[in-house]
Amino acid sequence: MTGTEEEHRRARDGAGGDLASAPLAQLREAVSHATAAVRGDGSESSRSLRLERPKHAGQGDYATNAAMLLAPALRTRPPKIAELLARELHQELGELLERTEVAGPGFLNLFLSDAWYRRALRDLVAAGERFGAGQTTAPERILIEFVSANPTGPLVAHSGRHAAYGDSLVRILERYGHAVSSEYYFNDAGSQVELLGASVKARARGEEVPPGGYAGEYVAELAAVIPDAADGDVGELAQTAVELLLARIKQTLDRYGVHFDTFFLERTLHEGSPSPLEVVLARLEEAGALYRSEGALWMRTTAYGDDKDRVVVRTGGEPTYLASDLAYMVNKRDRGFERQLNPLGADHHAYVGELKAAAAALLGDPDAIEVPMIQFVHLVEGSQRAAMSKRKGAFVTLDELLDEIGVDATRFFMLRSSHDRTLDLDVELARRQSAENPVYYVQYAHARISSMLRRVSAGRLEEASAVRSDWGEGQLDPAERNLIKKLASFPDELAEAATRRAPHRIAAYALELAQEFTAFYRDCRVVGATPEPVESFRIALSAVSGRMIGTSLELLGVSAPESM
RNA sequence: GCCCCCGUAGCUCAGUCUGGAUAGAGCAUCGGACUUCUAAUCCGGUUGUCGCAGGUUCGAAUCCUGCCGGGGGCGCCA
């Protein structure tokens, strides 16, 4: 299957390999060929064969560990094998490879010629917007459901991490080549919503909210806004309150730049006869996955890998959250999504086992659903931990956070560290020293490129950005080479971010790219550089850099200003 | 008690999945650079028991085991 896809891809992009991931793909292919030649058979190269960027200067532009991997099979010392690889690579790459060097325990360090760099930039220009896009060899239809905060209050700061993570992942997965749809599961049924209605009514009457009810200031506001709340029916009050809160949540998300393809109402899983919920329970019943105990209906999730069985219908006849999720899971699959992503807060981690078991039972594969754990955000005020708990309504809303530090800084901070790590966000620092935020550094690099290119005439820019190879013969500056290498690594970074569901990789990349560009800007005159081919080369390099910084920021949902 | 995540520079974090060479950024701090291709920038200095201890390996921040510390969770809440 992937074989024919691969062939198709080659046919489409020509013999030079996939343009969208060139030029590193070409280099990797050359190493792969050389490895096969040295091994003496035509077999596929080892998956762990790597082409990496050495950490230290003087160790080449790229290095491969291929010799060390081949050593056991060939029963030869790695340095010896590296020599053989070097010979093959020189033959394959010709003038593109300046020299090689065997080093350390058996690394083969590759020093690429300026011809290779010029060709790399030419490929980057030719790939244009497609660079790094559509790399996956196995496109999937993916539904990612995220935030899904209960409509019982405004979004809190922590939801901002979920929203930024999910939205960025949508963008990353789409660019990687998947068909992605985003969804907000809106829990508008059940006891929590009922309780909200009761809380609103109590507030309208000037009474204390019921035990376990919602005491936040927004409840009083709702009570004031809804007509006749003091005498209203609790169920109707709840619906009205939920609608108002949903509108507010949507408004916040909109401001945050997060857009959902669908808002899915839980209520619909309970409507109709038989309802989707009843259908899925009947199906599980038939499969012998349900049993009755202590007055409740249980699902035998332990038969599907969970560590304990779970209640699906309570003693009182009310379905649990899991029951709705079972029906929801089937609904998603019936809409054609073969993979479901469902990032959850770390406080829900105990729920993962149930979801995996449900996927095993209903979708035939526990991995049809993935549940990335989003760790908490601690808002810090200087050295004090700000109150993030929902207790007594004392929390920081996402809107308040956006008021404080802005959309771009919030999104960047939320995304720049790994989602499975707790995040300390110092609001005071972000507010007071916003000019030193990394996000501004990246944006500034983008604005600077835009400004610089505005000085170049349209014709000149077009000419420089056309695919050409007459960029001169002079020696490139190290900063130019480093910048090109950073640009060339984008497809790998995108692949990493997509397959690991890790948007923070893109944030790190954006920062590194901005740094490399700034170093280039410092060391190399662009506009007015002489001779003409050098200026042309540098204009093209700047234009590609600007586009890649813009693309990276777009994947994060952060704006890329033309001027600052 | 059991389960999950985390522990890397004074602070905030990359790097861990897939072991590789002298462990990286930003902030902070000290010194320097604005007649500029935008100084929201740049240059230079300082900064490490990769929580601890074993193990596997030619090689461990990375893999395995145990422990310590922080956070979260543990049948009819979501």
XYZ file of C-alpha atoms (C1' of nucleotides) in Angstrom:
642
model
C 0.000 0.000 0.000
C 2.644 2.476 1.002
C 4.740 1.072 -1.791
C 2.394 2.245 -4.507
C 1.875 5.521 -2.740
C 5.600 5.978 -2.675
C 5.831 5.271 -6.374
C 3.047 7.675 -7.081
C 4.791 10.315 -5.069
C 8.010 9.808 -6.946
C 6.263 9.943 -10.264
C 4.608 13.188 -9.285
C 7.693 14.904 -7.988
C 10.238 13.614 -10.419
C 13.399 11.658 -9.962
C 14.855 14.060 -7.464
C 12.672 12.762 -4.658
C 9.808 14.426 -2.898
C 10.016 18.133 -3.400
C 8.001 18.786 -0.273
C 10.720 17.350 1.920
C 13.764 17.973 -0.248
C 16.669 18.517 0.131
C 17.243 16.423 3.253
C 15.220 13.578 1.817
C 17.683 13.385 -1.043
C 20.623 13.314 1.299
C 19.002 10.648 3.428
C 18.318 8.599 0.341
C 21.951 8.831 -0.689
C 23.062 7.577 2.728
C 20.529 4.797 2.485
C 21.834 3.730 -0.920
C 25.395 3.821 0.277
C 24.484 1.721 3.273
C 22.797 -0.880 1.127
C 25.814 -0.963 -1.175
C 28.208 -1.506 1.705
C 25.990 -4.171 3.212
C 26.042 -5.902 -0.149
C 22.355 -6.653 -0.438
C 19.392 -4.709 -1.680
C 17.418 -4.878 1.525
C 15.728 -1.869 3.050
C 17.890 0.186 5.285
C 17.482 -0.075 9.000
C 14.791 2.156 10.414
C 17.102 3.494 13.065
C 19.549 4.750 10.490
C 19.824 8.409 11.131
C 21.069 11.528 9.545
C 21.536 14.027 12.288
C 22.999 17.417 12.873
C 26.053 17.108 15.106
C 25.941 19.165 18.266
C 29.336 20.689 17.816
C 31.001 22.718 15.149
C 33.700 20.887 13.278
C 31.756 17.633 13.225
C 30.328 18.216 9.812
C 27.060 19.542 8.498
C 25.388 16.215 9.030
C 26.487 12.945 10.516
C 25.281 9.390 10.193
C 25.487 6.521 12.641
C 25.080 3.979 9.823
C 28.499 2.416 10.285
C 27.851 1.674 13.938
C 24.550 0.059 13.052
C 26.118 -2.102 10.351
C 29.056 -3.211 12.478
C 27.436 -6.238 14.177
C 26.094 -7.706 10.912
C 29.326 -7.171 8.993
C 31.514 -8.169 11.943
C 33.769 -5.253 11.187
C 34.838 -2.277 13.232
C 32.628 0.798 12.674
C 35.413 3.171 11.520
C 36.361 0.706 8.783
C 32.745 0.542 7.590
C 32.497 4.304 7.718
C 35.395 4.501 5.275
C 33.527 2.279 2.838
C 30.378 4.362 3.258
C 32.337 7.500 2.575
C 33.578 6.108 -0.713
C 30.056 5.214 -1.810
C 28.715 8.592 -0.798
C 31.369 10.481 -2.710
C 30.461 8.502 -5.785
C 26.774 9.139 -5.314
C 26.874 12.825 -4.428
C 29.814 13.990 -6.486
C 30.569 17.671 -6.121
C 27.736 18.168 -3.625
C 29.830 16.439 -0.986
C 32.931 18.393 -0.123
C 34.552 15.913 2.208
C 33.860 13.294 4.829
C 35.453 12.399 8.082
C 35.294 9.357 10.295
C 35.132 10.375 13.917
C 34.430 9.231 17.429
C 33.152 5.683 17.800
C 32.325 5.458 14.096
C 30.307 8.453 13.026
C 30.624 9.508 9.455
C 30.616 13.280 9.326
C 29.525 14.870 6.073
C 30.798 18.247 4.984
C 28.621 19.574 2.200
C 29.797 21.898 -0.513
C 28.377 25.313 -1.266
C 26.943 23.746 -4.415
C 24.785 21.585 -2.178
C 23.600 24.643 -0.223
C 22.723 26.567 -3.357
C 20.824 23.606 -4.661
C 19.072 23.254 -1.305
C 17.881 26.834 -1.414
C 16.749 26.333 -4.995
C 14.677 23.353 -3.831
C 13.222 25.398 -0.978
C 12.203 28.136 -3.375
C 10.714 25.591 -5.766
C 8.752 23.824 -3.015
C 7.198 27.103 -1.914
C 4.178 26.714 0.321
C 4.252 22.972 -0.190
C 7.485 22.573 1.724
C 6.927 19.987 4.437
C 3.267 19.559 3.544
C 1.539 16.267 2.939
C 4.420 14.114 4.085
C 2.463 11.326 5.673
C 2.368 8.089 3.732
C -0.744 7.000 5.622
C -3.302 9.824 5.648
C -6.074 9.382 8.161
C -9.408 10.971 8.876
C -8.915 12.298 12.392
C -11.413 13.814 14.762
C -9.862 15.802 17.561
C -12.129 16.740 20.395
C -10.736 19.212 22.871
C -11.502 21.789 25.527
C -15.055 20.450 25.891
C -15.294 22.335 29.185
C -18.617 22.048 30.884
C -21.039 24.859 30.124
C -21.282 25.635 33.801
C -18.922 28.581 33.819
C -16.566 30.647 31.681
C -13.368 29.135 30.301
C -10.530 29.238 32.805
C -6.869 29.879 32.099
C -6.137 26.175 32.105
C -8.626 25.699 29.241
C -6.320 28.002 27.326
C -3.693 25.292 27.290
C -6.159 22.749 25.967
C -7.455 25.153 23.355
C -3.985 26.144 22.172
C -2.804 22.542 22.121
C -5.788 21.150 20.249
C -6.014 23.967 17.752
C -2.316 23.859 16.982
C -2.453 20.095 16.593
C -5.265 20.466 14.070
C -3.108 22.802 12.014
C -0.046 20.568 12.290
C -1.844 17.342 11.416
C -3.566 18.957 8.455
C -0.324 20.249 7.071
C 1.245 16.854 7.602
C -1.390 15.416 5.312
C -4.242 14.179 7.450
C -7.898 15.141 7.119
C -8.719 16.672 10.467
C -11.904 17.899 12.047
C -12.146 19.692 15.364
C -14.980 19.311 17.779
C -16.178 20.672 21.096
C -18.302 18.221 23.068
C -20.891 20.243 24.829
C -22.217 18.612 27.939
C -25.714 20.038 28.072
C -27.337 17.111 29.814
C -27.051 15.590 33.254
C -26.810 16.544 36.864
C -24.187 19.285 36.578
C -26.378 21.300 34.272
C -29.359 20.707 36.549
C -27.281 22.023 39.423
C -26.397 25.119 37.448
C -30.085 25.857 36.959
C -30.720 25.441 40.666
C -27.772 27.701 41.476
C -29.070 30.447 39.196
C -32.506 30.230 40.730
C -31.107 30.402 44.273
C -29.058 33.463 43.407
C -32.072 35.133 41.820
C -33.924 34.634 45.087
C -30.992 35.946 47.077
C -30.427 32.543 48.650
C -27.320 30.423 49.082
C -26.630 28.049 46.193
C -27.425 24.372 46.878
C -24.689 22.107 48.276
C -22.046 21.495 45.611
C -23.596 24.203 43.464
C -21.920 26.948 41.513
C -21.048 30.009 43.546
C -19.074 32.038 41.045
C -19.838 35.657 40.377
C -20.976 34.780 36.866
C -23.911 32.841 38.339
C -25.233 35.986 39.945
C -24.752 37.765 36.641
C -26.767 35.106 34.870
C -29.496 35.384 37.473
C -29.655 39.103 36.844
C -29.802 38.720 33.072
C -32.414 35.966 32.831
C -35.954 37.351 33.239
C -38.030 35.947 36.089
C -35.184 33.698 37.171
C -36.461 33.657 40.743
C -39.656 31.860 39.770
C -38.490 29.942 36.706
C -38.468 26.227 36.127
C -35.045 24.854 37.057
C -34.752 22.839 33.860
C -35.570 25.810 31.659
C -33.291 28.074 33.658
C -30.511 25.577 33.154
C -31.025 25.546 29.394
C -31.067 29.319 29.210
C -27.963 29.598 31.380
C -26.162 26.997 29.302
C -26.962 28.852 26.095
C -25.644 32.090 27.510
C -22.492 30.414 28.750
C -21.951 28.645 25.446
C -22.180 31.963 23.661
C -19.629 33.377 26.056
C -17.304 30.400 25.617
C -17.525 30.717 21.846
C -16.733 34.389 22.111
C -13.635 33.677 24.188
C -12.460 30.950 21.806
C -13.026 33.232 18.851
C -10.931 35.916 20.441
C -8.269 33.295 21.153
C -8.216 32.324 17.482
C -9.570 28.829 18.124
C -12.301 27.657 15.777
C -14.196 24.410 15.968
C -15.731 22.678 12.995
C -18.480 21.301 15.198
C -20.067 21.909 18.565
C -21.492 18.539 19.437
C -24.400 18.527 21.881
C -24.465 15.637 24.314
C -28.242 15.929 24.447
C -28.495 14.483 20.938
C -27.127 11.182 22.221
C -30.187 10.853 24.435
C -32.791 11.852 21.881
C -34.811 9.630 19.565
C -36.125 6.149 20.010
C -34.066 4.218 20.287
C -31.503 6.851 21.204
C -27.849 6.412 20.170
C -27.167 5.650 23.805
C -29.729 2.869 23.882
C -28.405 1.446 20.650
C -24.852 1.180 21.909
C -25.916 -0.328 25.222
C -28.005 -2.920 23.392
C -25.022 -3.768 21.272
C -22.797 -4.219 24.309
C -25.500 -6.251 26.007
C -25.585 -8.556 23.006
C -21.827 -8.912 23.140
C -22.121 -9.963 26.770
C -20.133 -6.931 27.922
C -22.728 -5.722 30.428
C -23.955 -7.065 33.761
C -26.098 -5.887 36.630
C -24.757 -5.529 40.139
C -25.782 -3.600 43.263
C -28.669 -2.117 41.309
C -26.457 -0.557 38.646
C -25.555 -1.590 35.109
C -21.852 -2.259 34.636
C -19.613 -2.655 31.640
C -17.036 -5.399 31.801
C -14.217 -3.063 30.780
C -11.692 -5.389 32.424
C -12.282 -7.732 29.503
C -10.792 -4.994 27.316
C -7.752 -4.067 29.328
C -9.141 -1.754 32.004
C -8.102 -2.332 35.595
C -11.662 -2.359 36.933
C -15.202 -2.578 35.645
C -17.230 0.620 35.256
C -20.814 1.639 35.884
C -22.699 2.756 32.797
C -26.180 3.216 34.280
C -26.515 4.294 37.867
C -28.839 2.758 40.411
C -31.241 5.618 39.884
C -31.406 4.894 36.147
C -29.205 7.838 35.116
C -26.522 7.001 32.555
C -22.953 7.886 33.522
C -20.554 10.072 31.580
C -18.976 6.898 30.217
C -22.304 5.755 28.769
C -22.633 8.951 26.767
C -19.034 8.621 25.661
C -19.660 5.111 24.379
C -22.432 6.408 22.149
C -20.329 9.413 21.193
C -17.389 7.215 20.246
C -19.557 5.163 17.908
C -21.039 8.337 16.487
C -17.572 9.635 15.624
C -16.654 6.397 13.925
C -19.957 6.377 11.997
C -19.128 9.822 10.685
C -16.063 8.306 9.046
C -13.250 9.140 11.468
C -10.921 6.204 11.876
C -8.861 7.954 14.509
C -10.062 9.897 17.497
C -7.849 12.234 19.475
C -9.154 13.240 22.851
C -6.683 15.282 24.878
C -7.730 15.394 28.526
C -6.558 17.180 31.623
C -4.202 15.303 33.908
C -6.939 15.069 36.527
C -8.833 12.800 34.136
C -6.075 10.313 33.619
C -7.971 7.573 35.417
C -10.504 7.854 32.621
C -8.017 6.776 29.950
C -8.378 3.101 30.796
C -12.139 3.290 30.296
C -11.837 5.060 26.964
C -9.244 2.594 25.723
C -11.438 -0.315 26.800
C -14.431 1.273 25.109
C -12.439 1.697 21.903
C -11.330 -1.922 22.081
C -14.916 -3.090 22.552
C -16.638 -0.786 20.080
C -13.998 0.073 17.492
C -11.991 -3.123 17.665
C -8.786 -1.298 18.511
C -7.806 0.447 21.742
C -5.482 2.711 19.754
C -8.287 4.022 17.577
C -8.582 6.597 20.340
C -5.591 8.483 21.653
C -5.748 10.423 24.878
C -2.839 12.848 25.310
C -2.605 14.087 28.884
C -2.447 17.821 29.264
C -0.749 18.730 32.517
C -1.799 21.678 34.601
C -0.979 25.311 34.202
C 0.032 27.116 37.348
C -0.398 30.802 37.092
C 2.292 32.427 39.126
C 2.288 36.007 40.334
C 5.904 36.648 41.064
C 6.625 33.944 43.616
C 3.002 33.469 44.666
C 0.855 30.801 43.140
C -2.310 32.400 41.897
C -5.577 30.746 42.784
C -6.487 28.477 39.899
C -8.954 26.238 41.680
C -12.596 26.521 40.906
C -13.439 26.642 44.583
C -15.930 29.331 45.395
C -15.513 30.743 41.918
C -12.091 32.155 42.673
C -10.319 31.422 39.405
C -8.604 33.251 36.621
C -10.620 33.135 33.452
C -9.046 32.781 30.052
C -10.450 36.186 29.157
C -8.677 37.746 32.118
C -5.420 36.110 31.108
C -5.828 37.382 27.539
C -6.497 40.861 28.910
C -3.250 40.630 30.859
C -0.741 39.291 28.358
C -2.508 39.115 24.995
C -3.449 36.324 22.624
C -0.061 35.761 20.982
C 1.922 35.586 24.207
C -0.671 33.342 25.828
C -0.718 30.899 22.947
C 3.043 30.824 22.657
C 3.565 30.292 26.380
C 0.959 27.555 26.450
C 2.613 25.779 23.535
C 6.274 26.214 24.123
C 6.653 23.443 26.638
C 5.657 19.832 26.288
C 1.993 19.202 27.058
C 2.831 16.382 29.460
C 4.713 18.679 31.716
C 3.219 21.034 34.262
C 3.672 24.606 33.248
C 4.444 27.557 35.456
C 3.251 30.683 33.734
C 4.450 33.793 35.484
C 1.765 36.281 34.635
C 3.590 39.150 36.214
C 6.697 38.462 34.168
C 4.721 37.989 30.971
C 2.880 41.231 31.589
C 5.745 43.363 32.823
C 8.409 42.177 30.446
C 6.287 41.353 27.488
C 8.848 42.890 25.175
C 11.327 40.176 26.174
C 8.939 37.345 25.492
C 10.291 34.761 23.069
C 7.167 35.207 20.983
C 8.101 38.804 20.267
C 11.558 37.708 19.262
C 10.114 35.406 16.627
C 7.582 37.961 15.478
C 10.244 40.620 15.301
C 12.344 38.470 12.996
C 9.330 38.110 10.737
C 8.590 41.832 10.777
C 12.215 42.604 10.091
C 12.258 40.380 7.022
C 9.061 41.970 5.754
C 10.529 45.397 6.272
C 13.732 44.482 4.535
C 11.983 42.992 1.540
C 9.834 46.097 1.214
C 13.000 47.877 0.216
C 13.394 45.534 -2.692
C 11.485 46.299 -5.871
C 8.744 43.879 -6.820
C 10.515 42.905 -9.986
C 13.764 42.279 -8.173
C 12.000 40.218 -5.541
C 10.223 38.144 -8.128
C 13.413 37.636 -10.033
C 15.266 36.578 -6.903
C 12.470 34.276 -5.836
C 12.265 32.517 -9.183
C 13.825 29.126 -9.419
C 17.281 29.812 -10.687
C 20.746 28.493 -10.066
C 22.975 31.335 -11.218
C 23.691 32.418 -7.688
C 27.377 32.761 -8.196
C 30.420 30.770 -7.276
C 31.756 32.645 -4.291
C 32.067 31.122 -0.851
C 28.989 31.176 1.325
C 29.017 32.661 4.781
C 28.673 30.171 7.671
C 25.535 32.020 8.732
C 24.017 31.379 5.318
C 24.770 27.681 5.583
C 23.371 27.424 9.101
C 20.187 29.183 8.096
C 19.670 26.897 5.117
C 20.196 23.838 7.295
C 17.604 25.114 9.745
C 15.146 25.751 6.932
C 15.798 22.328 5.439
C 14.952 20.628 8.726
C 11.381 21.901 8.752
C 9.797 18.762 7.270
C 11.440 16.641 9.951
C 10.274 18.981 12.693
C 6.748 18.941 11.337
C 6.785 15.146 11.139
C 8.019 14.977 14.714
C 5.335 17.361 15.930
C 2.606 15.495 14.048
C 3.492 11.933 14.974
C 4.218 12.760 18.593
C 1.189 15.047 18.833
C 3.628 17.618 20.132
C 3.051 21.224 19.003
C 5.789 22.435 21.315
C 8.307 21.161 18.796
C 7.115 23.817 16.392
C 7.473 26.523 19.026
C 11.064 25.456 19.630
C 11.690 25.372 15.899
C 10.257 28.844 15.344
C 12.578 30.237 17.977
C 15.637 28.488 16.551
C 14.797 29.603 13.041
C 14.396 33.197 14.198
C 17.791 32.975 15.874
C 19.460 31.599 12.767
C 17.920 34.296 10.645
C 19.033 36.998 13.041
C 22.595 35.680 12.918
C 22.452 35.737 9.117
C 21.077 39.284 9.174
C 23.905 40.331 11.443
C 26.664 38.809 9.339
C 25.391 39.204 5.807
C 24.338 42.311 4.025
C 21.279 41.527 1.926
C 19.878 44.567 0.129
C 22.649 46.058 -1.941
C 25.017 43.140 -1.542
C 27.448 42.703 -4.368
C 27.928 41.174 -6.801
C 24.364 40.908 -8.004
C 24.053 37.095 -7.737
C 24.924 37.332 -4.047
C 22.183 39.856 -3.422
C 19.764 37.722 -5.355
C 20.691 34.636 -3.349
C 20.273 36.475 -0.047
C 16.962 37.992 -1.032
C 15.689 34.518 -1.898
C 17.048 33.175 1.381
C 15.371 35.961 3.340
C 12.067 35.467 1.552
C 12.079 31.738 2.266
C 13.015 32.420 5.898
C 10.167 34.880 6.285
C 7.736 32.420 4.830
C 8.933 29.613 7.088
C 8.746 31.733 10.223
C 5.264 32.738 9.130
C 4.295 29.122 8.573
C 5.638 28.100 11.970
C 3.727 30.858 13.720
C 0.603 29.966 11.810
C 0.896 26.377 13.019
C 0.935 27.754 16.552
C -1.925 30.129 15.913
C 0.307 33.117 16.603
C 0.168 36.141 14.325
C 3.069 36.998 12.035
C 3.137 40.794 11.790
C 4.535 42.630 8.764
C 5.822 45.355 11.018
C 6.219 45.975 14.729
C -1.289 1.156 49.831
C -1.671 1.069 44.294
C -1.537 3.747 39.363
C -0.077 8.066 35.973
C 3.024 12.594 34.870
C 7.260 15.442 36.198
C 12.525 16.383 38.453
C 18.163 19.224 33.293
C 22.015 26.418 34.796
C 19.616 31.273 40.006
C 14.383 31.238 37.108
C 11.239 29.318 32.804
C 12.085 25.395 29.577
C 14.166 22.277 24.959
C 16.782 17.626 24.405
C 14.418 11.521 26.684
C 9.988 8.051 22.439
C 14.468 6.014 18.448
C 21.269 5.536 23.651
C 26.292 8.400 20.531
C 30.966 12.813 20.323
C 32.642 18.600 24.789
C 24.355 18.656 27.621
C 21.471 23.613 24.784
C 18.172 28.185 24.497
C 15.615 32.374 26.689
C 15.287 35.260 31.175
C 18.316 37.124 35.136
C 23.343 39.138 36.047
C 28.188 41.813 34.496
C 30.666 44.571 30.383
C 30.110 46.612 25.382
C 27.470 48.292 20.482
C 22.223 52.689 18.077
C 24.367 57.965 11.654
C 21.214 50.642 11.135
C 18.661 46.388 5.882
C 13.551 47.621 12.128
C 18.270 48.147 18.667
C 11.289 44.598 20.543
C 18.189 43.786 18.243
C 23.321 42.264 18.505
C 28.468 40.974 20.675
C 31.384 39.187 24.893
C 31.794 37.216 30.200
C 29.541 34.029 34.162
C 26.131 29.674 34.850
C 25.315 22.379 35.513
C 26.356 16.221 41.388
C 21.018 16.112 34.009
C 16.927 14.357 41.820
C 19.916 9.915 44.252
C 21.915 4.885 43.855
C 22.648 0.565 41.221
C 22.236 -2.187 36.406
C 22.540 -3.018 30.815
C 26.145 -1.138 26.955
C 32.107 0.067 23.441
C 29.014 4.428 24.952
C 23.363 6.586 29.410
C 20.190 13.133 30.607
C 18.034 9.169 27.240
C 16.850 2.128 28.398
C 15.900 -1.217 33.206
C 15.326 -1.601 38.796
C 14.995 0.665 43.546
C 14.687 5.050 46.375
C 13.803 10.553 47.333
C 10.987 15.006 46.071
C 6.657 17.717 43.513
C 1.791 17.220 41.117
C -2.532 14.276 39.849
C -5.706 10.040 40.351
C -7.808 5.464 42.662
C -15.917 1.319 41.293
C -22.390 4.300 40.314
C -18.695 13.217 39.738
C -17.130 15.183 35.070
